[in-house]
mmCIF file of C-alpha atoms and ligand atoms in Angstrom:
data_model
loop_
_atom_site.group_PDB
_atom_site.id
_atom_site.type_symbol
_atom_site.label_atom_id
_atom_site.label_comp_id
_atom_site.label_asym_id
_atom_site.label_seq_id
_atom_site.Cartn_x
_atom_site.Cartn_y
_atom_site.Cartn_z
ATOM 1 C CA MET A 1 12.857 -5.481 8.749
ATOM 2 C CA GLU A 2 11.935 -8.182 11.270
ATOM 3 C CA LYS A 3 12.665 -7.641 14.894
ATOM 4 C CA SER A 4 13.831 -10.369 17.232
ATOM 5 C CA LYS A 5 10.843 -12.189 18.692
ATOM 6 C CA GLN A 6 11.524 -10.954 22.257
ATOM 7 C CA ALA A 7 11.758 -7.264 21.446
ATOM 8 C CA MET A 8 8.312 -5.698 21.523
ATOM 9 C CA ILE A 9 7.081 -2.184 20.953
ATOM 10 C CA LEU A 10 4.881 -2.255 24.048
ATOM 11 C CA ARG A 11 6.948 -2.270 27.207
ATOM 12 C CA ASN A 12 4.178 -1.031 29.452
ATOM 13 C CA PRO A 13 0.750 -1.432 27.760
ATOM 14 C CA GLN A 14 -1.110 -0.207 30.884
ATOM 15 C CA ALA A 15 0.265 3.253 30.156
ATOM 16 C CA LEU A 16 -2.129 3.399 27.185
ATOM 17 C CA SER A 17 -5.114 2.307 29.214
ATOM 18 C CA SER A 18 -7.691 4.996 29.904
ATOM 19 C CA LYS A 19 -7.603 4.082 33.616
ATOM 20 C CA TYR A 20 -3.935 5.049 33.881
ATOM 21 C CA ILE A 21 -3.166 8.446 35.373
ATOM 22 C CA PRO A 22 0.036 9.670 33.768
ATOM 23 C CA ARG A 23 2.598 11.722 35.690
ATOM 24 C CA ARG A 24 2.042 14.704 33.403
ATOM 25 C CA LEU A 25 -0.964 15.977 31.509
ATOM 26 C CA PRO A 26 0.268 18.016 28.560
ATOM 27 C CA HIS A 27 -2.040 20.975 27.756
ATOM 28 C CA ARG A 28 -3.841 20.815 31.078
ATOM 29 C CA ASP A 29 -1.435 23.067 33.023
ATOM 30 C CA ALA A 30 -3.941 25.916 33.118
ATOM 31 C CA GLN A 31 -6.643 23.696 34.626
ATOM 32 C CA LEU A 32 -4.228 22.228 37.207
ATOM 33 C CA ARG A 33 -3.142 25.766 38.096
ATOM 34 C CA GLN A 34 -6.755 26.854 38.563
ATOM 35 C CA LEU A 35 -7.356 23.934 40.909
ATOM 36 C CA SER A 36 -4.324 24.833 42.979
ATOM 37 C CA ILE A 37 -5.602 28.393 43.235
ATOM 38 C CA PHE A 38 -8.935 27.078 44.559
ATOM 39 C CA PHE A 39 -7.290 24.500 46.842
ATOM 40 C CA PRO A 40 -3.829 25.815 47.681
ATOM 41 C CA GLY A 41 -3.302 23.600 50.705
ATOM 42 C CA VAL A 42 -4.735 22.392 53.965
ATOM 43 C CA GLU A 43 -3.685 25.239 56.288
ATOM 44 C CA LYS A 44 -6.564 26.957 58.020
ATOM 45 C CA SER A 45 -5.777 30.330 56.381
ATOM 46 C CA SER A 46 -6.156 28.972 52.834
ATOM 47 C CA ALA A 47 -8.585 26.154 53.429
ATOM 48 C CA PHE A 48 -12.033 27.605 53.386
ATOM 49 C CA PHE A 49 -14.652 25.394 51.783
ATOM 50 C CA LYS A 50 -15.167 25.694 48.037
ATOM 51 C CA SER A 51 -17.437 24.048 45.530
ATOM 52 C CA VAL A 52 -15.877 23.753 42.067
ATOM 53 C CA GLN A 53 -17.138 22.323 38.774
ATOM 54 C CA LEU A 54 -14.941 20.809 36.070
ATOM 55 C CA ILE A 55 -16.831 21.039 32.793
ATOM 56 C CA GLY A 56 -15.833 19.643 29.412
ATOM 57 C CA SER A 57 -16.949 17.149 26.821
ATOM 58 C CA VAL A 58 -16.004 13.485 26.676
ATOM 59 C CA GLY A 59 -12.303 12.636 26.833
ATOM 60 C CA THR A 60 -10.985 16.118 27.576
ATOM 61 C CA GLY A 61 -8.981 15.031 30.631
ATOM 62 C CA LYS A 62 -11.323 16.164 33.444
ATOM 63 C CA THR A 63 -11.052 13.029 35.605
ATOM 64 C CA SER A 64 -7.313 12.638 35.069
ATOM 65 C CA THR A 65 -6.708 16.289 35.915
ATOM 66 C CA ALA A 66 -8.772 16.030 39.100
ATOM 67 C CA LEU A 67 -7.047 12.796 40.138
ATOM 68 C CA LEU A 68 -3.558 14.062 39.329
ATOM 69 C CA PHE A 69 -4.264 17.215 41.309
ATOM 70 C CA ALA A 70 -5.582 15.101 44.188
ATOM 71 C CA LYS A 71 -2.552 12.821 44.110
ATOM 72 C CA ASN A 72 -0.205 15.800 44.268
ATOM 73 C CA LEU A 73 -2.214 17.328 47.110
ATOM 74 C CA GLU A 74 -1.948 14.106 49.104
ATOM 75 C CA LYS A 75 1.775 13.967 48.345
ATOM 76 C CA GLY A 76 2.281 17.585 49.382
ATOM 77 C CA PHE A 77 0.206 17.446 52.571
ATOM 78 C CA GLU A 78 0.315 14.388 54.766
ATOM 79 C CA THR A 79 -3.053 15.194 56.302
ATOM 80 C CA ALA A 80 -4.907 15.611 52.992
ATOM 81 C CA ARG A 81 -7.319 12.798 51.983
ATOM 82 C CA ILE A 82 -9.265 12.495 48.767
ATOM 83 C CA ILE A 83 -12.704 10.933 48.586
ATOM 84 C CA TYR A 84 -13.532 10.010 44.979
ATOM 85 C CA VAL A 85 -17.023 8.919 43.966
ATOM 86 C CA ASN A 86 -17.875 7.976 40.392
ATOM 87 C CA LEU A 87 -21.665 8.127 40.113
ATOM 88 C CA LYS A 88 -21.846 6.001 36.953
ATOM 89 C CA MET A 89 -20.074 3.214 38.792
ATOM 90 C CA LEU A 90 -22.561 3.356 41.643
ATOM 91 C CA GLY A 91 -25.316 2.324 39.278
ATOM 92 C CA ASP A 92 -28.160 4.145 40.971
ATOM 93 C CA PRO A 93 -27.063 7.667 41.922
ATOM 94 C CA SER A 94 -29.354 8.082 44.941
ATOM 95 C CA PRO A 95 -28.313 9.881 48.164
ATOM 96 C CA TRP A 96 -28.080 6.483 49.903
ATOM 97 C CA THR A 97 -25.592 4.971 47.422
ATOM 98 C CA VAL A 98 -23.498 8.156 47.325
ATOM 99 C CA TYR A 99 -23.340 8.518 51.121
ATOM 100 C CA THR A 100 -22.645 4.815 51.607
ATOM 101 C CA SER A 101 -19.729 5.020 49.197
ATOM 102 C CA ILE A 102 -18.389 8.082 51.042
ATOM 103 C CA LEU A 103 -18.817 6.482 54.457
ATOM 104 C CA GLY A 104 -17.034 3.368 53.244
ATOM 105 C CA GLN A 105 -14.060 5.484 52.156
ATOM 106 C CA VAL A 106 -13.957 7.634 55.301
ATOM 107 C CA SER A 107 -14.462 4.886 57.872
ATOM 108 C CA GLY A 108 -13.947 1.630 56.007
ATOM 109 C CA ARG A 109 -17.427 0.538 57.170
ATOM 110 C CA ALA A 110 -20.641 -0.131 55.267
ATOM 111 C CA SER A 111 -24.143 0.388 56.654
ATOM 112 C CA ARG A 112 -26.808 -1.584 54.851
ATOM 113 C CA SER A 113 -29.493 -1.150 57.473
ATOM 114 C CA LEU A 114 -29.433 2.663 57.713
ATOM 115 C CA SER A 115 -31.447 5.251 55.803
ATOM 116 C CA ALA A 116 -29.715 7.843 53.589
ATOM 117 C CA GLY A 117 -30.169 10.504 56.301
ATOM 118 C CA GLU A 118 -28.628 8.233 58.945
ATOM 119 C CA VAL A 119 -25.652 7.407 56.735
ATOM 120 C CA PHE A 120 -25.115 11.135 56.208
ATOM 121 C CA GLU A 121 -25.172 11.680 59.984
ATOM 122 C CA LYS A 122 -22.516 8.989 60.350
ATOM 123 C CA ILE A 123 -20.350 10.731 57.755
ATOM 124 C CA LEU A 124 -20.598 13.956 59.761
ATOM 125 C CA ASP A 125 -19.547 12.059 62.917
ATOM 126 C CA GLU A 126 -16.564 10.541 61.114
ATOM 127 C CA PHE A 127 -15.390 13.965 59.952
ATOM 128 C CA VAL A 128 -15.551 15.279 63.485
ATOM 129 C CA LYS A 129 -13.582 12.243 64.737
ATOM 130 C CA LYS A 130 -10.901 12.700 62.082
ATOM 131 C CA LYS A 131 -10.441 16.402 62.630
ATOM 132 C CA THR A 132 -6.708 16.387 61.878
ATOM 133 C CA THR A 133 -7.406 15.140 58.335
ATOM 134 C CA SER A 134 -8.452 17.537 55.563
ATOM 135 C CA PHE A 135 -10.809 15.948 53.031
ATOM 136 C CA LEU A 136 -11.458 16.891 49.425
ATOM 137 C CA PHE A 137 -14.411 15.342 47.589
ATOM 138 C CA ILE A 138 -14.390 14.542 43.914
ATOM 139 C CA VAL A 139 -17.803 13.645 42.514
ATOM 140 C CA ASP A 140 -17.345 12.312 38.971
ATOM 141 C CA GLU A 141 -20.138 12.007 36.367
ATOM 142 C CA ALA A 142 -22.136 14.583 38.312
ATOM 143 C CA ASP A 143 -24.567 14.781 35.345
ATOM 144 C CA GLU A 144 -26.029 11.591 36.801
ATOM 145 C CA LEU A 145 -27.317 13.522 39.803
ATOM 146 C CA THR A 146 -29.789 15.358 37.638
ATOM 147 C CA SER A 147 -30.522 12.591 35.146
ATOM 148 C CA SER A 148 -33.966 11.034 34.984
ATOM 149 C CA ARG A 149 -32.600 7.951 36.766
ATOM 150 C CA SER A 150 -31.538 9.959 39.775
ATOM 151 C CA LEU A 151 -33.701 9.906 42.843
ATOM 152 C CA ARG A 152 -33.256 13.173 44.718
ATOM 153 C CA GLY A 153 -29.697 13.538 43.409
ATOM 154 C CA GLY A 154 -29.923 17.280 44.012
ATOM 155 C CA ARG A 155 -30.089 16.534 47.718
ATOM 156 C CA VAL A 156 -26.515 15.199 47.481
ATOM 157 C CA VAL A 157 -25.322 18.481 45.975
ATOM 158 C CA TYR A 158 -27.152 20.418 48.656
ATOM 159 C CA ASN A 159 -25.731 18.376 51.552
ATOM 160 C CA LEU A 160 -22.166 18.111 50.295
ATOM 161 C CA THR A 161 -21.916 21.804 49.508
ATOM 162 C CA ARG A 162 -23.280 22.743 52.936
ATOM 163 C CA LEU A 163 -20.936 20.646 55.049
ATOM 164 C CA PRO A 164 -19.546 23.731 56.857
ATOM 165 C CA GLU A 165 -23.093 24.590 57.920
ATOM 166 C CA PHE A 166 -23.355 21.142 59.500
ATOM 167 C CA GLY A 167 -20.319 22.021 61.618
ATOM 168 C CA VAL A 168 -17.733 20.199 59.494
ATOM 169 C CA GLU A 169 -14.537 22.232 59.321
ATOM 170 C CA ASN A 170 -12.079 19.799 57.810
ATOM 171 C CA VAL A 171 -13.453 19.470 54.279
ATOM 172 C CA LEU A 172 -11.586 21.619 51.745
ATOM 173 C CA GLY A 173 -14.387 21.410 49.241
ATOM 174 C CA VAL A 174 -16.205 19.423 46.584
ATOM 175 C CA VAL A 175 -15.205 19.087 42.936
ATOM 176 C CA PHE A 176 -18.089 18.100 40.653
ATOM 177 C CA ILE A 177 -17.071 16.722 37.247
ATOM 178 C CA ALA A 178 -19.625 16.953 34.429
ATOM 179 C CA ARG A 179 -19.686 16.923 30.635
ATOM 180 C CA ASN A 180 -22.328 19.541 30.250
ATOM 181 C CA GLU A 181 -22.687 22.810 32.088
ATOM 182 C CA GLU A 182 -26.430 22.365 31.831
ATOM 183 C CA TRP A 183 -26.297 19.523 34.359
ATOM 184 C CA SER A 184 -26.944 21.979 37.190
ATOM 185 C CA ARG A 185 -30.094 23.289 35.496
ATOM 186 C CA GLY A 186 -31.831 20.171 36.767
ATOM 187 C CA LEU A 187 -31.175 21.214 40.371
ATOM 188 C CA ALA A 188 -33.655 23.047 42.575
ATOM 189 C CA PRO A 189 -32.846 26.761 43.095
ATOM 190 C CA GLU A 190 -31.511 26.240 46.642
ATOM 191 C CA GLU A 191 -29.271 23.394 45.403
ATOM 192 C CA GLN A 192 -28.000 25.522 42.519
ATOM 193 C CA SER A 193 -27.198 28.392 44.798
ATOM 194 C CA THR A 194 -24.927 26.311 47.067
ATOM 195 C CA LEU A 195 -23.203 24.832 44.044
ATOM 196 C CA GLY A 196 -21.744 28.242 43.246
ATOM 197 C CA SER A 197 -20.060 29.328 40.070
ATOM 198 C CA LEU A 198 -16.393 28.341 40.311
ATOM 199 C CA ILE A 199 -15.949 26.567 36.981
ATOM 200 C CA VAL A 200 -12.823 25.135 35.383
ATOM 201 C CA ARG A 201 -13.393 24.527 31.684
ATOM 202 C CA PHE A 202 -11.850 21.762 29.588
ATOM 203 C CA PRO A 203 -11.945 22.660 25.899
ATOM 204 C CA ARG A 204 -11.597 19.890 23.313
ATOM 205 C CA TYR A 205 -8.000 19.126 22.383
ATOM 206 C CA THR A 206 -6.748 20.507 19.070
ATOM 207 C CA LEU A 207 -4.895 18.410 16.496
ATOM 208 C CA PRO A 208 -1.355 19.437 17.600
ATOM 209 C CA GLN A 209 -2.340 18.937 21.250
ATOM 210 C CA LEU A 210 -3.585 15.406 20.545
ATOM 211 C CA VAL A 211 -0.323 14.643 18.726
ATOM 212 C CA ASP A 212 1.676 15.827 21.776
ATOM 213 C CA ILE A 213 -0.457 13.711 24.100
ATOM 214 C CA LEU A 214 -0.092 10.597 21.942
ATOM 215 C CA LEU A 215 3.683 11.009 21.690
ATOM 216 C CA TYR A 216 3.916 11.520 25.437
ATOM 217 C CA ARG A 217 1.757 8.506 26.273
ATOM 218 C CA ALA A 218 3.746 6.419 23.763
ATOM 219 C CA SER A 219 6.949 7.484 25.527
ATOM 220 C CA GLU A 220 5.549 5.924 28.719
ATOM 221 C CA ALA A 221 4.235 2.787 27.030
ATOM 222 C CA PHE A 222 6.773 1.936 24.324
ATOM 223 C CA SER A 223 10.272 0.481 24.665
ATOM 224 C CA ASP A 224 11.524 2.919 22.090
ATOM 225 C CA GLN A 225 9.831 6.164 21.216
ATOM 226 C CA SER A 226 10.854 5.921 17.564
ATOM 227 C CA ALA A 227 8.285 3.106 17.282
ATOM 228 C CA LEU A 228 5.623 5.805 16.870
ATOM 229 C CA PRO A 229 6.591 8.044 13.953
ATOM 230 C CA ASP A 230 5.211 11.611 14.177
ATOM 231 C CA THR A 231 3.291 11.105 10.932
ATOM 232 C CA VAL A 232 1.458 8.096 12.382
ATOM 233 C CA ALA A 233 0.689 9.977 15.618
ATOM 234 C CA GLU A 234 -0.742 12.780 13.499
ATOM 235 C CA HIS A 235 -2.796 10.282 11.516
ATOM 236 C CA VAL A 236 -4.327 8.880 14.726
ATOM 237 C CA ALA A 237 -5.012 12.423 15.952
ATOM 238 C CA LYS A 238 -6.807 13.348 12.706
ATOM 239 C CA ILE A 239 -8.956 10.222 12.868
ATOM 240 C CA THR A 240 -9.797 11.052 16.487
ATOM 241 C CA ILE A 241 -10.972 14.525 15.558
ATOM 242 C CA ASP A 242 -12.874 13.404 12.449
ATOM 243 C CA LEU A 243 -14.599 10.340 13.884
ATOM 244 C CA PHE A 244 -14.597 10.713 17.666
ATOM 245 C CA GLU A 245 -14.951 14.431 18.379
ATOM 246 C CA GLY A 246 -11.372 14.619 19.647
ATOM 247 C CA ASP A 247 -11.988 12.147 22.528
ATOM 248 C CA VAL A 248 -8.434 11.362 23.636
ATOM 249 C CA ARG A 249 -9.578 8.049 25.112
ATOM 250 C CA LYS A 250 -10.388 6.862 21.571
ATOM 251 C CA ALA A 251 -6.983 8.062 20.351
ATOM 252 C CA LEU A 252 -5.324 5.950 23.049
ATOM 253 C CA ASP A 253 -7.527 2.950 22.220
ATOM 254 C CA ILE A 254 -6.553 3.146 18.549
ATOM 255 C CA LEU A 255 -2.890 3.470 19.476
ATOM 256 C CA LEU A 256 -3.035 0.548 21.897
ATOM 257 C CA TYR A 257 -4.807 -1.674 19.371
ATOM 258 C CA ALA A 258 -2.462 -0.660 16.559
ATOM 259 C CA SER A 259 0.620 -1.377 18.692
ATOM 260 C CA LEU A 260 -0.741 -4.785 19.707
ATOM 261 C CA ILE A 261 -1.181 -5.612 16.026
ATOM 262 C CA ALA A 262 2.324 -4.286 15.330
ATOM 263 C CA ASP A 263 3.755 -6.443 18.121
ATOM 264 C CA SER A 264 1.912 -9.517 16.897
ATOM 265 C CA GLU A 265 3.688 -9.017 13.567
ATOM 266 C CA HIS A 266 7.049 -8.317 15.222
ATOM 267 C CA SER A 267 7.122 -4.948 13.534
ATOM 268 C CA GLU A 268 9.581 -2.300 14.742
ATOM 269 C CA LYS A 269 7.137 0.540 14.293
ATOM 270 C CA VAL A 270 3.441 1.289 14.362
ATOM 271 C CA THR A 271 2.449 1.953 10.736
ATOM 272 C CA PHE A 272 -0.549 3.500 8.966
ATOM 273 C CA SER A 273 -1.707 0.006 8.114
ATOM 274 C CA HIS A 274 -1.717 -1.070 11.777
ATOM 275 C CA VAL A 275 -3.786 2.015 12.567
ATOM 276 C CA SER A 276 -6.268 1.265 9.761
ATOM 277 C CA ARG A 277 -6.783 -2.267 10.995
ATOM 278 C CA ALA A 278 -7.141 -1.102 14.590
ATOM 279 C CA LEU A 279 -9.714 1.465 13.463
ATOM 280 C CA ALA A 280 -11.738 -1.151 11.578
ATOM 281 C CA GLN A 281 -11.888 -3.207 14.790
ATOM 282 C CA ILE A 282 -12.851 -0.256 16.947
ATOM 283 C CA LEU A 283 -15.550 0.924 14.561
ATOM 284 C CA GLY A 284 -16.784 -2.653 14.308
ATOM 285 C CA ARG A 285 -17.193 -2.129 10.583
ATOM 286 C CA SER A 286 -19.294 -4.648 8.749
ATOM 287 C CA SER A 287 -19.115 -5.764 5.156
ATOM 288 C CA LEU A 288 -21.026 -3.954 2.495
ATOM 289 C CA ASP A 289 -24.638 -5.081 2.435
ATOM 290 C CA ALA A 290 -25.669 -6.361 -1.025
ATOM 291 C CA ASP A 291 -29.274 -5.168 -0.473
ATOM 292 C CA ILE A 292 -28.099 -1.609 0.094
ATOM 293 C CA VAL A 293 -25.943 -1.803 -3.015
ATOM 294 C CA LYS A 294 -29.063 -2.686 -5.039
ATOM 295 C CA THR A 295 -30.634 0.611 -4.013
ATOM 296 C CA LEU A 296 -27.723 2.677 -5.321
ATOM 297 C CA LYS A 297 -27.761 4.433 -8.686
ATOM 298 C CA GLN A 298 -25.082 3.473 -11.184
ATOM 299 C CA LEU A 299 -22.856 6.479 -10.549
ATOM 300 C CA GLU A 300 -23.128 5.985 -6.785
ATOM 301 C CA ARG A 301 -21.926 2.399 -7.232
ATOM 302 C CA VAL A 302 -19.020 3.560 -9.359
ATOM 303 C CA VAL A 303 -18.045 6.198 -6.786
ATOM 304 C CA LEU A 304 -18.261 3.617 -4.007
ATOM 305 C CA ALA A 305 -16.205 1.101 -5.981
ATOM 306 C CA ALA A 306 -13.594 3.743 -6.749
ATOM 307 C CA THR A 307 -13.353 4.786 -3.089
ATOM 308 C CA LEU A 308 -13.148 1.277 -1.664
ATOM 309 C CA GLU A 309 -10.586 0.340 -4.276
ATOM 310 C CA ILE A 310 -8.329 3.192 -3.191
ATOM 311 C CA LEU A 311 -8.756 2.346 0.484
ATOM 312 C CA LYS A 312 -8.089 -1.344 -0.043
ATOM 313 C CA ASN A 313 -4.699 -0.639 -1.543
ATOM 314 C CA ARG A 314 -3.916 2.119 0.858
ATOM 315 C CA GLU A 315 -2.013 2.109 4.122
ATOM 316 C CA SER A 316 -3.824 5.139 5.455
ATOM 317 C CA SER A 317 -7.416 5.065 6.726
ATOM 318 C CA TYR A 318 -8.821 7.709 4.406
ATOM 319 C CA THR A 319 -8.662 9.063 0.901
ATOM 320 C CA THR A 320 -9.332 12.495 -0.587
ATOM 321 C CA GLU A 321 -12.104 13.777 -2.844
ATOM 322 C CA ARG A 322 -9.558 14.500 -5.571
ATOM 323 C CA GLU A 323 -8.290 10.906 -5.566
ATOM 324 C CA VAL A 324 -11.835 9.581 -5.674
ATOM 325 C CA ILE A 325 -12.714 11.820 -8.612
ATOM 326 C CA GLU A 326 -9.612 10.704 -10.518
ATOM 327 C CA ASN A 327 -10.339 7.049 -9.830
ATOM 328 C CA VAL A 328 -14.005 7.454 -10.828
ATOM 329 C CA GLN A 329 -12.919 9.024 -14.125
ATOM 330 C CA ALA A 330 -10.434 6.213 -14.746
ATOM 331 C CA LEU A 331 -13.031 3.592 -13.898
ATOM 332 C CA CYS A 332 -15.652 5.148 -16.201
ATOM 333 C CA GLU A 333 -13.165 5.206 -19.014
ATOM 334 C CA ARG A 334 -12.284 1.545 -18.519
ATOM 335 C CA LEU A 335 -15.925 0.511 -18.308
ATOM 336 C CA GLN A 336 -16.833 2.756 -21.226
ATOM 337 C CA LEU A 337 -19.335 4.698 -19.152
ATOM 338 C CA PRO A 338 -20.026 8.366 -19.889
ATOM 339 C CA GLU A 339 -17.666 10.620 -17.917
ATOM 340 C CA PRO A 340 -19.614 12.161 -15.018
ATOM 341 C CA ARG A 341 -19.395 15.833 -14.055
ATOM 342 C CA ILE A 342 -17.540 16.720 -10.825
ATOM 343 C CA GLU A 343 -20.801 17.937 -9.241
ATOM 344 C CA GLU A 344 -22.424 14.577 -9.989
ATOM 345 C CA ILE A 345 -19.565 12.747 -8.299
ATOM 346 C CA GLU A 346 -19.835 15.093 -5.319
ATOM 347 C CA ALA A 347 -23.562 14.457 -5.080
ATOM 348 C CA ALA A 348 -22.967 10.699 -5.168
ATOM 349 C CA LEU A 349 -20.374 11.014 -2.401
ATOM 350 C CA GLN A 350 -22.847 12.989 -0.322
ATOM 351 C CA ARG A 351 -25.545 10.317 -0.768
ATOM 352 C CA LEU A 352 -23.107 7.576 0.252
ATOM 353 C CA HIS A 353 -22.276 9.654 3.320
ATOM 354 C CA ASP A 354 -25.984 10.113 4.111
ATOM 355 C CA LEU A 355 -26.501 6.363 3.822
ATOM 356 C CA GLY A 356 -23.695 5.770 6.348
ATOM 357 C CA ILE A 357 -21.544 3.891 3.821
ATOM 358 C CA LEU A 358 -18.829 6.545 3.637
ATOM 359 C CA ARG A 359 -17.913 9.192 6.184
ATOM 360 C CA ILE A 360 -16.867 12.502 4.603
ATOM 361 C CA SER A 361 -14.935 14.786 6.868
ATOM 362 C CA GLY A 362 -14.144 17.539 4.371
ATOM 363 C CA PRO A 363 -12.606 17.100 0.901
ATOM 364 C CA LEU A 364 -9.315 15.856 2.310
ATOM 365 C CA ARG A 365 -10.622 13.012 4.398
ATOM 366 C CA ILE A 366 -13.087 10.406 3.202
ATOM 367 C CA TYR A 367 -13.413 7.247 5.304
ATOM 368 C CA ALA A 368 -15.266 4.005 4.597
ATOM 369 C CA GLU A 369 -17.818 2.886 7.156
ATOM 370 C CA VAL A 370 -17.739 -0.595 5.635
ATOM 371 C CA VAL A 371 -14.852 -3.009 5.317
ATOM 372 C CA PRO A 372 -13.299 -2.729 1.847
ATOM 373 C CA ILE A 373 -14.136 -6.173 0.472
ATOM 374 C CA ASP A 374 -11.801 -8.081 -1.827
ATOM 375 C CA ASP A 375 -13.843 -8.072 -4.969
ATOM 376 C CA VAL A 376 -15.283 -4.607 -4.794
ATOM 377 C CA ARG A 377 -16.026 -4.278 -8.457
ATOM 378 C CA SER A 378 -17.944 -7.462 -9.018
ATOM 379 C CA LEU A 379 -20.298 -6.711 -6.143
ATOM 380 C CA ILE A 380 -20.867 -3.128 -7.096
ATOM 381 C CA LEU A 381 -20.738 -3.119 -10.837
ATOM 382 C CA LYS A 382 -22.568 -6.280 -11.810
HETATM 383 N N1 ATP B 1 -3.526 16.005 28.581
HETATM 384 C C1 ATP B 1 -3.446 14.689 28.643
HETATM 385 N N2 ATP B 1 -2.253 14.065 28.593
HETATM 386 C C2 ATP B 1 -2.159 12.716 28.654
HETATM 387 N N3 ATP B 1 -3.206 11.895 28.750
HETATM 388 C C3 ATP B 1 -4.442 12.465 28.803
HETATM 389 C C4 ATP B 1 -4.619 13.872 28.754
HETATM 390 N N4 ATP B 1 -5.945 14.156 28.816
HETATM 391 C C5 ATP B 1 -6.570 12.983 28.908
HETATM 392 N N5 ATP B 1 -5.677 11.973 28.909
HETATM 393 C C6 ATP B 1 -5.991 10.550 28.993
HETATM 394 O O1 ATP B 1 -7.169 10.288 28.260
HETATM 395 C C7 ATP B 1 -8.006 9.353 28.932
HETATM 396 C C8 ATP B 1 -9.368 9.969 29.187
HETATM 397 O O2 ATP B 1 -9.207 11.091 30.045
HETATM 398 P P1 ATP B 1 -10.236 11.444 31.210
HETATM 399 O O3 ATP B 1 -10.907 10.214 31.716
HETATM 400 O O4 ATP B 1 -9.521 12.293 32.179
HETATM 401 O O5 ATP B 1 -11.275 12.312 30.386
HETATM 402 P P2 ATP B 1 -12.673 12.886 30.854
HETATM 403 O O6 ATP B 1 -12.759 14.261 30.312
HETATM 404 O O7 ATP B 1 -12.827 12.718 32.320
HETATM 405 O O8 ATP B 1 -13.652 11.933 30.073
HETATM 406 P P3 ATP B 1 -15.188 11.545 30.360
HETATM 407 O O9 ATP B 1 -16.011 12.774 30.266
HETATM 408 O O10 ATP B 1 -15.516 10.567 29.285
HETATM 409 O O11 ATP B 1 -15.213 10.897 31.730
HETATM 410 C C9 ATP B 1 -7.239 8.988 30.201
HETATM 411 O O12 ATP B 1 -6.446 7.858 29.952
HETATM 412 C C10 ATP B 1 -6.337 10.164 30.411
HETATM 413 O O13 ATP B 1 -5.194 9.806 31.156
#
């Protein structure tokens, strides 16, 4: 059914942007609780300096959790102030750029003419001046400090984690966010030792967790929550696990894209077909290359034709091995080719996967890495 032209699914598209910090973070309660155990407040009795690491792979909610925690801390304690530094955004993660960014946030002033050591001294002075404020540092993309591009990044870890030794009493601590626990291996022993071992881990989201997150984010972004059926949310979650290692940012990108397509068609709901088209855009899939087709054996071409044919007429983004086998058998019969054995079809599927033409994520989910073209058969079977 067509919707009136004014009514749109997306009421608040920003709520699907990966920059948006939602009010809740489903399935990250344990991590938020751990942070509030480490940083319970700003009172002297509870506020001794701590260095904490948030570790988890891409898109597991580390930054959002840290920022939501920080926001709540600032809300709960008038004198709390968060200093957030994203090292990737600084470009060159040297002590000078890090300290300059911190100084800018603490004092609102920049200091082009000073050396890194002098900027650090100024930061210490500012902390002493603002002794009624309690600061918490968040250093995001900390892996950059030990990357090959980093010039003496370890020095930053050393200095920030030793602020109390420089006489600074009003810093609650430093939270380092990194994807890989190994990041600290690149530090010198004295830098590692001040870093400490308070670690909050962020495991990858499971399928049901991703579904919950998508439904929650849709409830913030959509005019009507029924616009995202559970089955479609589950479909997006499966794709995210199969193709993007569960990175929730990708799940949100697919959902945003799919809902924009849905809105452009004045659809009332996001459908499987909107998701498939959004996925094709995000993967930047290209058409099947005729030169590659020439290198395929006959059965591989038939298997490819059978798979693309299913996907072309299909709302969903993937097919199953069973469907492919059935379609291959039907195709062979029609073309009067000898019926292949199941193992031969499986071997052909594997080769197409190895060539990057199909992506096989178990027998129940086979994706195409190329756009299903209109005249699949003539290209493949001639
Ligand atoms: N539990 C959750 N509930 C709702 N949204 C979430 C949740 N976890 C992550 N997100 C959203 O997913 C996006 C990516 O999350 P975030 O940037 O926090 O991940 P990350 O682990 O820091 O990723 P990276 O390592 O790539 O920096 C953000 O939009 C964030 O709000």
